[in-house]
Amino acid sequence: MNLIPEKAGKTPNYWCTWHTQNFSGITEPLESMSPALFEGDQGAKSARSRLNQEALFGECGWADFFPEIRRDLYLMLDDGWDVPYGVHPDENLGKFGSLELSEDRFPSFSGTPAGRLQKLNSRVQEKGWKGIGLWIAAQEADESIPQKEYWKQRMEWCRDAGISYWKVDWGRHAHDLSFRRMLTELASETYPDLLIEHAYNCGPVNGFRVSEKGSIETGRFEQWEDYAEKSLALREFSQVFRSYDVTAQLGTASTVDRLSVLLGHNLQGLVNCEDEPYLAAGLGCANGIMRSPKLLEIPGLDYDPHHIRHKLLESIRAVRWQRIAPAFAGTPLHVSGTILTDSWHFRPGETWMSACIGRTIRQSAPAALSRNMPLPLVSGQKDLPFVVCSKTPDHVVSAAVLPRTFDHEEGVCPDTSVELCFDCPPRMVGLFGNCFSWRLRFPKRSSSLQVWAQDIARQTPQNISAGVRWEENTCVIPGSLIRQLCLTDDKEDLSSPGAAVYFSEP
């Protein structure tokens, strides 16, 4: 018996090349590299230069990542794939948005624009991926062509190439909602299988802006100019909406706060919450994975404070879980009235956002979120974690405990207990993250049930009935039991546990 299906899931998850472009494939001596080379526009230029066919298909190439879940993922080619080497927006903005595979970066893939894309997509699919996804600049590289005609042609290229995901990002029309609506509507007419992911581009820190007039530091998404309002307006017609960039240090708090707004209002369409795998699993969002095993240790650069390059199993578990509990749209959102605040004092070499360096940045967010079920009940002594949970329309429950960040430390209160309340017995429960105990409260006494649990990264469940206890109608599962179940032989792996729990009649 395997609780996790082998068949690929339907959630439009992807692994994106951008983070690996920044911190992998560097040929210069690492000890001689200044942190300033990784900040702002300069960092983006360096990252753009590293995207090519050798990076994807060379020895230990990026297309060899994540063998366990490739079938579930698009391989998302990020910024740089459709411009020649040395082309950057500061001097050549108009060259972005061509959607023509760069011939000097990908010389083995020749032919027409559609033909080149088709050859590359087929090569990636041969590696076991769902296919390639394409990062799209929100602008035309040739403004002499009527706008709709321009984009219709490129949608037809992708249709002929079998490419079905666009990640629409920055560009001249980035904040033009009418342009983005046009893309979505045109795709539905021209190539209905094409998913258009939108985002309302913003900085990586909620409620933060530095200008000549001074600084704004609210720490909240909803109190940040018009970003929340415009994001919700864009959500109304987006098939997928990306919650957008965050810092490596405070990403969980920033993203939880954004989701507390974006998942409200019963809007249709999915939300992609970037590289926050257990948050995605716990709240029914899509994954935009950035982490990879090729990220380098670079002297003087602390770009990975939470060591996500050693937490690949978290992404594997989150994506495999979504074969059972796919990302979903709509449903009521419940938001805790308790607000938690994380903080980090940024030093040189810790972020690409220069304005944060030398400042203590605070990000606040609701302590708990839930979708389609009651808020989790969380107890502990102090410094409680963020906790999220959700129930899919077909009654699969997911919950995640997410660590806090206190300046230069990450942690979860060791005695945290999380209680989930079910209005009807769930088909299965996914439990993600570290806590002292999970308390699963059923609508009536169910102590005769057998309890099975499986590390979501593995194929075989274990009967854990003897390790749990029942308190009336509540099944109490020790966190230590889930951690033991998810132990790995990989000594470098630092992933928090993630397990599927199933209840059966004796």
Short mmCIF file of C-alpha atoms in Angstrom, two decimals:
data_model
loop_
_atom_site.label_atom_id
_atom_site.label_comp_id
_atom_site.label_asym_id
_atom_site.label_seq_id
_atom_site.Cartn_x
_atom_site.Cartn_y
_atom_site.Cartn_z
CA MET A 1 0.00 0.00 0.00
CA ASN A 2 1.28 3.44 -0.98
CA LEU A 3 -0.72 6.42 0.24
CA ILE A 4 0.78 8.65 -2.47
CA PRO A 5 -0.23 7.99 -6.11
CA GLU A 6 2.55 7.46 -8.63
CA LYS A 7 0.64 9.37 -11.30
CA ALA A 8 1.69 13.00 -11.69
CA GLY A 9 -0.52 15.62 -10.09
CA LYS A 10 -2.51 18.25 -11.97
CA THR A 11 -1.39 21.30 -9.96
CA PRO A 12 0.66 23.61 -12.24
CA ASN A 13 3.81 23.46 -10.11
CA TYR A 14 7.21 24.36 -11.51
CA TRP A 15 10.88 24.53 -10.71
CA CYS A 16 12.27 27.93 -11.76
CA THR A 17 15.85 28.52 -12.90
CA TRP A 18 16.25 32.04 -11.47
CA HIS A 19 17.76 31.29 -8.04
CA THR A 20 20.15 28.77 -9.57
CA GLN A 21 21.09 31.26 -12.28
CA ASN A 22 22.17 33.61 -9.50
CA PHE A 23 24.17 31.22 -7.34
CA SER A 24 25.36 28.37 -9.56
CA GLY A 25 27.62 27.92 -12.57
CA ILE A 26 29.94 30.73 -11.46
CA THR A 27 33.32 30.42 -13.19
CA GLU A 28 35.11 33.26 -11.40
CA PRO A 29 37.10 32.47 -8.20
CA LEU A 30 34.45 32.58 -5.47
CA GLU A 31 36.74 34.13 -2.86
CA SER A 32 37.34 37.16 -5.11
CA MET A 33 33.66 37.99 -5.66
CA SER A 34 32.24 41.07 -3.93
CA PRO A 35 28.73 40.83 -2.43
CA ALA A 36 27.86 43.90 -4.50
CA LEU A 37 28.02 41.71 -7.63
CA PHE A 38 24.86 39.97 -6.45
CA GLU A 39 22.82 43.09 -5.65
CA GLY A 40 20.22 44.86 -7.78
CA ASP A 41 20.67 45.18 -11.53
CA GLN A 42 24.24 43.87 -11.40
CA GLY A 43 23.09 40.64 -9.79
CA ALA A 44 20.40 40.19 -12.43
CA LYS A 45 22.95 40.72 -15.22
CA SER A 46 25.19 38.00 -13.82
CA ALA A 47 22.26 35.63 -13.41
CA ARG A 48 21.06 36.25 -16.96
CA SER A 49 24.49 35.30 -18.31
CA ARG A 50 24.29 31.78 -16.85
CA LEU A 51 21.15 30.54 -18.58
CA ASN A 52 22.02 28.36 -21.57
CA GLN A 53 21.82 24.83 -22.91
CA GLU A 54 24.99 23.69 -21.14
CA ALA A 55 23.51 24.71 -17.79
CA LEU A 56 20.38 22.69 -18.54
CA PHE A 57 21.81 19.62 -20.26
CA GLY A 58 25.51 19.48 -19.39
CA GLU A 59 27.01 17.15 -16.82
CA CYS A 60 24.81 17.28 -13.69
CA GLY A 61 22.69 19.86 -15.50
CA TRP A 62 19.61 21.55 -14.14
CA ALA A 63 17.31 19.31 -16.17
CA ASP A 64 18.54 16.43 -13.99
CA PHE A 65 17.16 17.99 -10.78
CA PHE A 66 14.25 16.54 -8.80
CA PRO A 67 13.93 13.08 -10.40
CA GLU A 68 11.30 12.18 -7.80
CA ILE A 69 8.84 14.85 -8.97
CA ARG A 70 9.90 15.96 -12.45
CA ARG A 71 6.75 14.48 -13.94
CA ASP A 72 4.74 16.93 -11.79
CA LEU A 73 6.78 20.02 -12.71
CA TYR A 74 7.34 22.45 -15.51
CA LEU A 75 10.97 23.48 -15.91
CA MET A 76 10.54 27.25 -15.90
CA LEU A 77 13.12 29.12 -17.99
CA ASP A 78 13.44 32.49 -16.30
CA ASP A 79 14.81 35.88 -17.38
CA GLY A 80 17.40 35.61 -20.16
CA TRP A 81 16.23 32.73 -22.34
CA ASP A 82 15.01 34.93 -25.22
CA VAL A 83 17.75 37.58 -25.40
CA PRO A 84 21.37 37.29 -26.59
CA TYR A 85 24.25 37.34 -24.13
CA GLY A 86 25.04 40.83 -22.88
CA VAL A 87 21.54 42.21 -23.42
CA HIS A 88 20.11 43.84 -20.29
CA PRO A 89 17.11 46.12 -19.68
CA ASP A 90 19.13 49.14 -18.54
CA GLU A 91 20.39 49.68 -22.11
CA ASN A 92 18.30 47.31 -24.23
CA LEU A 93 14.86 47.16 -22.64
CA GLY A 94 13.17 46.93 -26.03
CA LYS A 95 14.80 43.60 -26.85
CA PHE A 96 12.93 41.77 -24.07
CA GLY A 97 9.67 39.98 -24.84
CA SER A 98 10.61 38.43 -28.19
CA LEU A 99 9.79 34.84 -27.13
CA GLU A 100 12.40 33.71 -29.65
CA LEU A 101 14.79 31.19 -28.12
CA SER A 102 18.24 32.78 -28.05
CA GLU A 103 20.37 31.06 -30.68
CA ASP A 104 23.68 31.87 -29.02
CA ARG A 105 22.49 30.43 -25.70
CA PHE A 106 20.80 27.39 -27.26
CA PRO A 107 22.71 26.68 -30.50
CA SER A 108 21.58 23.05 -30.77
CA PHE A 109 17.95 24.06 -31.18
CA SER A 110 17.68 25.54 -34.67
CA GLY A 111 14.78 26.30 -36.99
CA THR A 112 11.75 28.56 -36.89
CA PRO A 113 10.80 30.25 -33.61
CA ALA A 114 8.13 27.61 -32.97
CA GLY A 115 10.45 24.83 -34.12
CA ARG A 116 13.25 25.87 -31.77
CA LEU A 117 10.86 25.96 -28.84
CA GLN A 118 9.40 22.58 -29.79
CA LYS A 119 12.84 20.96 -29.90
CA LEU A 120 13.78 22.38 -26.51
CA ASN A 121 10.45 21.37 -24.98
CA SER A 122 10.82 17.82 -26.30
CA ARG A 123 14.35 17.57 -24.91
CA VAL A 124 13.12 18.63 -21.47
CA GLN A 125 10.20 16.20 -21.63
CA GLU A 126 12.63 13.41 -22.50
CA LYS A 127 14.25 14.15 -19.14
CA GLY A 128 10.91 13.41 -17.48
CA TRP A 129 9.54 16.92 -16.90
CA LYS A 130 6.00 18.02 -17.71
CA GLY A 131 7.60 20.41 -20.20
CA ILE A 132 9.11 23.87 -20.17
CA GLY A 133 7.44 26.99 -18.87
CA LEU A 134 8.47 30.39 -20.16
CA TRP A 135 9.24 33.59 -18.28
CA ILE A 136 7.61 36.40 -20.27
CA ALA A 137 8.50 40.09 -20.23
CA ALA A 138 5.27 42.10 -20.11
CA GLN A 139 6.02 43.98 -23.33
CA GLU A 140 6.57 43.60 -27.05
CA ALA A 141 10.08 43.42 -28.49
CA ASP A 142 8.71 44.77 -31.80
CA GLU A 143 6.17 47.54 -31.31
CA SER A 144 5.61 47.95 -35.06
CA ILE A 145 3.34 44.88 -34.99
CA PRO A 146 -0.21 45.43 -33.67
CA GLN A 147 -0.30 44.26 -30.07
CA LYS A 148 -2.90 41.50 -30.34
CA GLU A 149 -1.36 40.20 -33.55
CA TYR A 150 2.06 40.11 -31.85
CA TRP A 151 0.86 38.05 -28.90
CA LYS A 152 -1.44 35.82 -30.94
CA GLN A 153 1.56 34.79 -33.05
CA ARG A 154 3.59 33.90 -29.97
CA MET A 155 0.74 31.93 -28.47
CA GLU A 156 0.55 29.98 -31.73
CA TRP A 157 4.30 29.29 -31.52
CA CYS A 158 3.81 27.85 -28.06
CA ARG A 159 0.76 25.87 -29.13
CA ASP A 160 2.78 24.30 -31.94
CA ALA A 161 5.67 23.66 -29.53
CA GLY A 162 3.44 22.10 -26.86
CA ILE A 163 4.37 24.75 -24.27
CA SER A 164 1.48 25.48 -21.93
CA TYR A 165 2.70 27.83 -19.14
CA TRP A 166 3.69 31.50 -19.23
CA LYS A 167 5.05 33.35 -16.20
CA VAL A 168 4.37 37.01 -17.08
CA ASP A 169 6.64 39.31 -15.09
CA TRP A 170 8.15 42.79 -15.46
CA GLY A 171 8.15 44.99 -18.55
CA ARG A 172 6.61 48.18 -19.93
CA HIS A 173 3.10 46.81 -19.30
CA ALA A 174 3.84 45.14 -15.95
CA HIS A 175 1.29 47.19 -13.98
CA ASP A 176 -1.18 47.58 -16.85
CA LEU A 177 -4.13 45.40 -15.88
CA SER A 178 -5.82 45.88 -19.25
CA PHE A 179 -2.73 44.43 -20.97
CA ARG A 180 -2.70 41.44 -18.66
CA ARG A 181 -6.43 40.88 -19.13
CA MET A 182 -5.90 41.02 -22.89
CA LEU A 183 -3.28 38.24 -22.65
CA THR A 184 -5.61 36.01 -20.64
CA GLU A 185 -8.56 36.58 -22.96
CA LEU A 186 -6.46 36.15 -26.10
CA ALA A 187 -5.05 32.88 -24.81
CA SER A 188 -8.56 31.55 -24.16
CA GLU A 189 -9.39 32.25 -27.81
CA THR A 190 -6.08 31.25 -29.43
CA TYR A 191 -4.69 28.48 -27.23
CA PRO A 192 -7.04 27.51 -24.36
CA ASP A 193 -4.53 25.08 -22.86
CA LEU A 194 -2.06 27.91 -22.20
CA LEU A 195 -1.95 28.92 -18.54
CA ILE A 196 -1.12 32.60 -18.03
CA GLU A 197 0.41 33.36 -14.63
CA HIS A 198 0.19 37.01 -13.57
CA ALA A 199 1.70 39.01 -10.73
CA TYR A 200 1.48 42.59 -9.55
CA ASN A 201 5.18 43.36 -9.38
CA CYS A 202 6.39 44.64 -6.03
CA GLY A 203 9.47 44.68 -3.82
CA PRO A 204 10.38 41.70 -1.65
CA VAL A 205 9.50 43.39 1.67
CA ASN A 206 5.88 44.25 2.47
CA GLY A 207 5.16 47.86 3.37
CA PHE A 208 8.70 49.05 2.68
CA ARG A 209 9.88 51.81 0.42
CA VAL A 210 12.82 54.19 0.59
CA SER A 211 12.73 57.47 -1.35
CA GLU A 212 13.99 61.04 -1.18
CA LYS A 213 10.95 61.85 0.96
CA GLY A 214 11.90 59.26 3.57
CA SER A 215 11.10 55.65 4.23
CA ILE A 216 7.84 53.73 4.62
CA GLU A 217 8.04 50.69 6.89
CA THR A 218 4.58 49.38 7.80
CA GLY A 219 5.58 45.73 7.52
CA ARG A 220 2.11 44.83 6.17
CA PHE A 221 0.93 44.00 2.66
CA GLU A 222 -2.51 45.58 3.06
CA GLN A 223 -0.94 48.85 4.25
CA TRP A 224 1.43 49.15 1.30
CA GLU A 225 0.28 51.81 -1.15
CA ASP A 226 -2.13 50.18 -3.64
CA TYR A 227 -0.40 46.80 -4.01
CA ALA A 228 -3.12 44.79 -2.26
CA GLU A 229 -5.94 46.54 -4.12
CA LYS A 230 -4.31 46.11 -7.54
CA SER A 231 -3.31 42.53 -6.79
CA LEU A 232 -6.90 41.62 -5.99
CA ALA A 233 -8.11 43.33 -9.16
CA LEU A 234 -5.61 41.28 -11.14
CA ARG A 235 -6.57 38.10 -9.28
CA GLU A 236 -10.12 38.46 -10.60
CA PHE A 237 -9.13 37.25 -14.07
CA SER A 238 -5.88 35.36 -13.42
CA GLN A 239 -5.74 31.61 -13.94
CA VAL A 240 -2.68 31.63 -11.67
CA PHE A 241 -1.50 34.59 -9.60
CA ARG A 242 2.03 34.64 -8.17
CA SER A 243 2.46 36.15 -4.71
CA TYR A 244 5.83 37.50 -5.95
CA ASP A 245 9.37 37.96 -4.68
CA VAL A 246 10.32 37.90 -1.00
CA THR A 247 13.60 37.94 0.89
CA ALA A 248 15.28 34.68 1.88
CA GLN A 249 15.28 35.80 5.51
CA LEU A 250 11.67 36.92 6.01
CA GLY A 251 9.92 35.15 3.17
CA THR A 252 7.53 33.11 5.27
CA ALA A 253 6.09 36.08 7.17
CA SER A 254 5.90 38.20 4.01
CA THR A 255 4.13 35.48 2.05
CA VAL A 256 1.69 34.54 4.83
CA ASP A 257 0.65 38.18 5.02
CA ARG A 258 0.17 38.40 1.25
CA LEU A 259 -1.89 35.20 1.22
CA SER A 260 -4.09 36.55 4.01
CA VAL A 261 -5.27 39.07 1.41
CA LEU A 262 -4.90 37.20 -1.88
CA LEU A 263 -6.84 34.09 -0.83
CA GLY A 264 -9.81 36.08 0.44
CA HIS A 265 -12.94 37.24 -1.40
CA ASN A 266 -13.66 33.71 -2.73
CA LEU A 267 -11.82 34.51 -5.96
CA GLN A 268 -11.33 31.88 -8.63
CA GLY A 269 -7.91 31.00 -10.03
CA LEU A 270 -4.94 29.55 -8.19
CA VAL A 271 -2.26 31.32 -6.18
CA ASN A 272 1.41 30.38 -6.61
CA CYS A 273 3.27 31.17 -3.37
CA GLU A 274 6.78 30.78 -4.82
CA ASP A 275 9.37 28.70 -2.91
CA GLU A 276 7.39 28.16 0.30
CA PRO A 277 6.63 24.44 -0.12
CA TYR A 278 4.94 23.66 3.18
CA LEU A 279 2.92 26.87 2.99
CA ALA A 280 1.76 25.79 -0.48
CA ALA A 281 0.89 22.30 0.74
CA GLY A 282 -0.88 23.60 3.84
CA LEU A 283 -3.02 26.22 2.07
CA GLY A 284 -3.70 24.63 -1.32
CA CYS A 285 -1.42 26.91 -3.36
CA ALA A 286 0.84 26.08 -6.30
CA ASN A 287 4.63 25.75 -5.87
CA GLY A 288 7.18 27.93 -7.65
CA ILE A 289 10.27 26.03 -6.50
CA MET A 290 13.57 27.94 -6.60
CA ARG A 291 15.88 25.83 -4.41
CA SER A 292 18.29 23.37 -5.99
CA PRO A 293 21.22 21.11 -5.09
CA LYS A 294 23.67 23.19 -7.16
CA LEU A 295 23.60 26.37 -5.06
CA LEU A 296 27.16 27.32 -4.12
CA GLU A 297 28.74 28.40 -0.85
CA ILE A 298 30.12 31.86 -1.68
CA PRO A 299 32.49 33.55 0.81
CA GLY A 300 31.03 36.77 2.22
CA LEU A 301 27.57 36.00 0.86
CA ASP A 302 24.86 34.70 3.18
CA TYR A 303 22.03 34.44 0.66
CA ASP A 304 20.56 31.20 2.09
CA PRO A 305 20.17 31.80 5.85
CA HIS A 306 17.59 29.05 6.30
CA HIS A 307 19.63 26.52 4.27
CA ILE A 308 16.89 25.70 1.78
CA ARG A 309 19.47 24.10 -0.51
CA HIS A 310 19.57 21.37 2.14
CA LYS A 311 15.77 21.14 2.34
CA LEU A 312 14.96 19.63 -1.04
CA LEU A 313 12.77 16.98 0.57
CA GLU A 314 10.35 19.71 1.63
CA SER A 315 9.66 20.53 -2.02
CA ILE A 316 9.47 16.84 -2.92
CA ARG A 317 6.93 16.19 -0.17
CA ALA A 318 4.84 19.26 -0.99
CA VAL A 319 4.59 18.38 -4.68
CA ARG A 320 3.93 14.68 -4.08
CA TRP A 321 1.22 15.59 -1.56
CA GLN A 322 -0.54 17.63 -4.21
CA ARG A 323 -1.17 14.47 -6.17
CA ILE A 324 -3.76 13.86 -3.43
CA ALA A 325 -4.58 17.43 -2.37
CA PRO A 326 -4.15 19.63 -5.45
CA ALA A 327 -4.10 23.39 -5.26
CA PHE A 328 -7.62 24.78 -5.38
CA ALA A 329 -9.50 28.02 -5.93
CA GLY A 330 -12.32 29.75 -4.09
CA THR A 331 -13.59 28.51 -0.68
CA PRO A 332 -13.82 30.66 2.46
CA LEU A 333 -10.67 32.03 4.08
CA HIS A 334 -10.38 32.46 7.85
CA VAL A 335 -7.74 34.81 9.25
CA SER A 336 -6.48 34.92 12.83
CA GLY A 337 -6.73 38.25 14.62
CA THR A 338 -3.39 37.60 16.33
CA ILE A 339 -0.47 39.24 14.52
CA LEU A 340 3.09 37.90 14.72
CA THR A 341 6.17 39.90 13.74
CA ASP A 342 9.47 38.55 12.42
CA SER A 343 12.62 40.64 12.03
CA TRP A 344 16.07 40.64 10.46
CA HIS A 345 18.95 43.13 10.49
CA PHE A 346 20.36 43.00 6.97
CA ARG A 347 24.10 43.04 6.46
CA PRO A 348 26.08 43.28 3.21
CA GLY A 349 25.90 40.01 1.29
CA GLU A 350 22.50 38.99 2.67
CA THR A 351 20.13 40.39 0.05
CA TRP A 352 20.00 41.68 -3.50
CA MET A 353 17.82 44.60 -2.31
CA SER A 354 20.38 47.26 -1.45
CA ALA A 355 17.85 49.47 0.37
CA CYS A 356 17.49 46.85 3.12
CA ILE A 357 21.19 46.70 3.99
CA GLY A 358 21.97 48.27 7.35
CA ARG A 359 18.32 48.24 8.42
CA THR A 360 16.31 46.04 10.76
CA ILE A 361 13.31 44.99 8.70
CA ARG A 362 10.10 43.75 10.34
CA GLN A 363 7.40 41.74 8.63
CA SER A 364 4.08 41.05 10.33
CA ALA A 365 1.37 38.55 9.43
CA PRO A 366 -1.62 36.77 10.95
CA ALA A 367 -0.66 33.90 13.26
CA ALA A 368 -2.93 31.45 11.43
CA LEU A 369 -4.86 31.07 8.19
CA SER A 370 -7.34 28.39 7.15
CA ARG A 371 -9.30 27.63 4.00
CA ASN A 372 -12.59 25.75 3.95
CA MET A 373 -12.22 24.66 7.60
CA PRO A 374 -11.91 26.25 11.05
CA LEU A 375 -8.72 27.98 12.11
CA PRO A 376 -6.21 25.69 13.83
CA LEU A 377 -5.99 25.92 17.61
CA VAL A 378 -2.36 26.60 18.54
CA SER A 379 -0.91 26.49 22.03
CA GLY A 380 2.57 26.83 23.50
CA GLN A 381 4.65 28.94 25.86
CA LYS A 382 6.03 31.69 23.62
CA ASP A 383 7.18 32.59 20.10
CA LEU A 384 4.45 30.49 18.50
CA PRO A 385 4.87 29.59 14.83
CA PHE A 386 2.71 30.54 11.89
CA VAL A 387 0.19 27.74 11.31
CA VAL A 388 -2.00 27.19 8.24
CA CYS A 389 -4.51 24.54 7.26
CA SER A 390 -7.01 23.79 4.51
CA LYS A 391 -9.53 21.24 3.29
CA THR A 392 -9.90 20.47 -0.40
CA PRO A 393 -13.40 20.25 -1.88
CA ASP A 394 -13.13 16.45 -1.67
CA HIS A 395 -12.21 16.44 2.05
CA VAL A 396 -8.44 16.04 2.14
CA VAL A 397 -6.99 18.10 5.00
CA SER A 398 -3.53 19.70 5.04
CA ALA A 399 -1.78 21.60 7.82
CA ALA A 400 1.64 23.18 8.19
CA VAL A 401 3.67 24.62 11.05
CA LEU A 402 6.01 27.30 9.72
CA PRO A 403 9.11 28.50 11.60
CA ARG A 404 9.58 32.07 12.76
CA THR A 405 12.59 34.32 12.18
CA PHE A 406 14.03 36.38 15.04
CA ASP A 407 16.86 38.48 13.64
CA HIS A 408 19.52 35.92 12.75
CA GLU A 409 17.79 32.87 14.21
CA GLU A 410 15.06 30.59 12.91
CA GLY A 411 12.91 28.66 15.31
CA VAL A 412 9.65 27.09 16.40
CA CYS A 413 8.42 26.99 19.97
CA PRO A 414 9.36 23.41 21.02
CA ASP A 415 6.14 22.80 22.96
CA THR A 416 3.75 23.93 20.21
CA SER A 417 0.56 21.89 19.98
CA VAL A 418 -1.74 22.22 16.96
CA GLU A 419 -5.36 21.07 16.99
CA LEU A 420 -7.34 20.58 13.78
CA CYS A 421 -11.12 20.33 13.97
CA PHE A 422 -12.99 18.20 11.41
CA ASP A 423 -16.68 18.62 10.65
CA CYS A 424 -16.56 15.23 8.92
CA PRO A 425 -13.87 12.53 8.77
CA PRO A 426 -11.17 13.54 6.24
CA ARG A 427 -10.10 11.21 3.44
CA MET A 428 -6.50 11.82 4.46
CA VAL A 429 -4.47 14.37 6.42
CA GLY A 430 -1.10 15.88 5.47
CA LEU A 431 0.98 17.17 8.39
CA PHE A 432 3.98 19.39 7.62
CA GLY A 433 6.60 20.92 9.90
CA ASN A 434 7.76 20.52 13.48
CA CYS A 435 5.59 20.68 16.57
CA PHE A 436 5.24 18.91 19.91
CA SER A 437 1.91 17.29 19.05
CA TRP A 438 -0.84 17.20 16.45
CA ARG A 439 -4.38 16.92 17.83
CA LEU A 440 -6.95 15.75 15.26
CA ARG A 441 -10.48 16.26 16.58
CA PHE A 442 -13.20 14.18 14.90
CA PRO A 443 -16.93 14.96 15.06
CA LYS A 444 -17.48 11.82 17.14
CA ARG A 445 -15.43 9.23 19.02
CA SER A 446 -13.32 7.18 16.56
CA SER A 447 -10.77 5.44 18.80
CA SER A 448 -11.34 2.09 17.08
CA LEU A 449 -9.75 3.36 13.87
CA GLN A 450 -6.35 2.14 12.73
CA VAL A 451 -3.90 5.01 12.14
CA TRP A 452 -1.40 4.83 9.28
CA ALA A 453 1.30 7.37 8.45
CA GLN A 454 3.79 7.67 5.61
CA ASP A 455 6.70 9.97 4.92
CA ILE A 456 5.36 11.66 1.80
CA ALA A 457 8.80 11.35 0.18
CA ARG A 458 8.59 7.54 0.50
CA GLN A 459 6.33 4.78 -0.81
CA THR A 460 5.29 2.71 2.23
CA PRO A 461 3.06 3.62 5.19
CA GLN A 462 3.46 2.39 8.75
CA ASN A 463 0.78 1.50 11.25
CA ILE A 464 1.29 4.04 14.06
CA SER A 465 -1.83 3.14 16.06
CA ALA A 466 0.26 2.06 19.05
CA GLY A 467 2.11 5.39 19.08
CA VAL A 468 -0.93 7.67 19.21
CA ARG A 469 -3.46 8.19 21.97
CA TRP A 470 -7.13 9.05 21.94
CA GLU A 471 -8.73 11.64 24.19
CA GLU A 472 -12.46 11.15 23.62
CA ASN A 473 -12.88 12.09 19.94
CA THR A 474 -9.36 13.54 19.51
CA CYS A 475 -6.41 11.59 18.08
CA VAL A 476 -3.14 12.93 19.52
CA ILE A 477 -0.08 12.25 17.35
CA PRO A 478 3.29 13.10 18.94
CA GLY A 479 5.46 15.31 16.77
CA SER A 480 8.39 13.04 17.63
CA LEU A 481 6.59 10.15 15.92
CA ILE A 482 6.23 12.14 12.69
CA ARG A 483 9.87 13.25 12.86
CA GLN A 484 11.05 9.65 13.35
CA LEU A 485 8.96 8.54 10.41
CA CYS A 486 10.60 11.15 8.17
CA LEU A 487 14.25 10.55 9.10
CA THR A 488 16.57 10.23 6.12
CA ASP A 489 19.99 8.71 5.53
CA ASP A 490 21.12 11.97 3.91
CA LYS A 491 23.14 13.61 6.69
CA GLU A 492 23.07 16.98 4.91
CA ASP A 493 19.29 17.10 4.68
CA LEU A 494 17.72 19.63 7.07
CA SER A 495 14.10 19.31 5.95
CA SER A 496 11.28 19.48 8.44
CA PRO A 497 9.00 16.41 8.35
CA GLY A 498 5.97 15.95 6.15
CA ALA A 499 3.69 12.93 6.53
CA ALA A 500 0.40 11.63 5.18
CA VAL A 501 -1.95 10.23 7.83
CA TYR A 502 -4.75 7.81 6.95
CA PHE A 503 -7.45 6.32 9.16
CA SER A 504 -8.93 2.90 8.41
CA GLU A 505 -11.46 0.59 9.99
CA PRO A 506 -9.85 -2.33 11.89
#
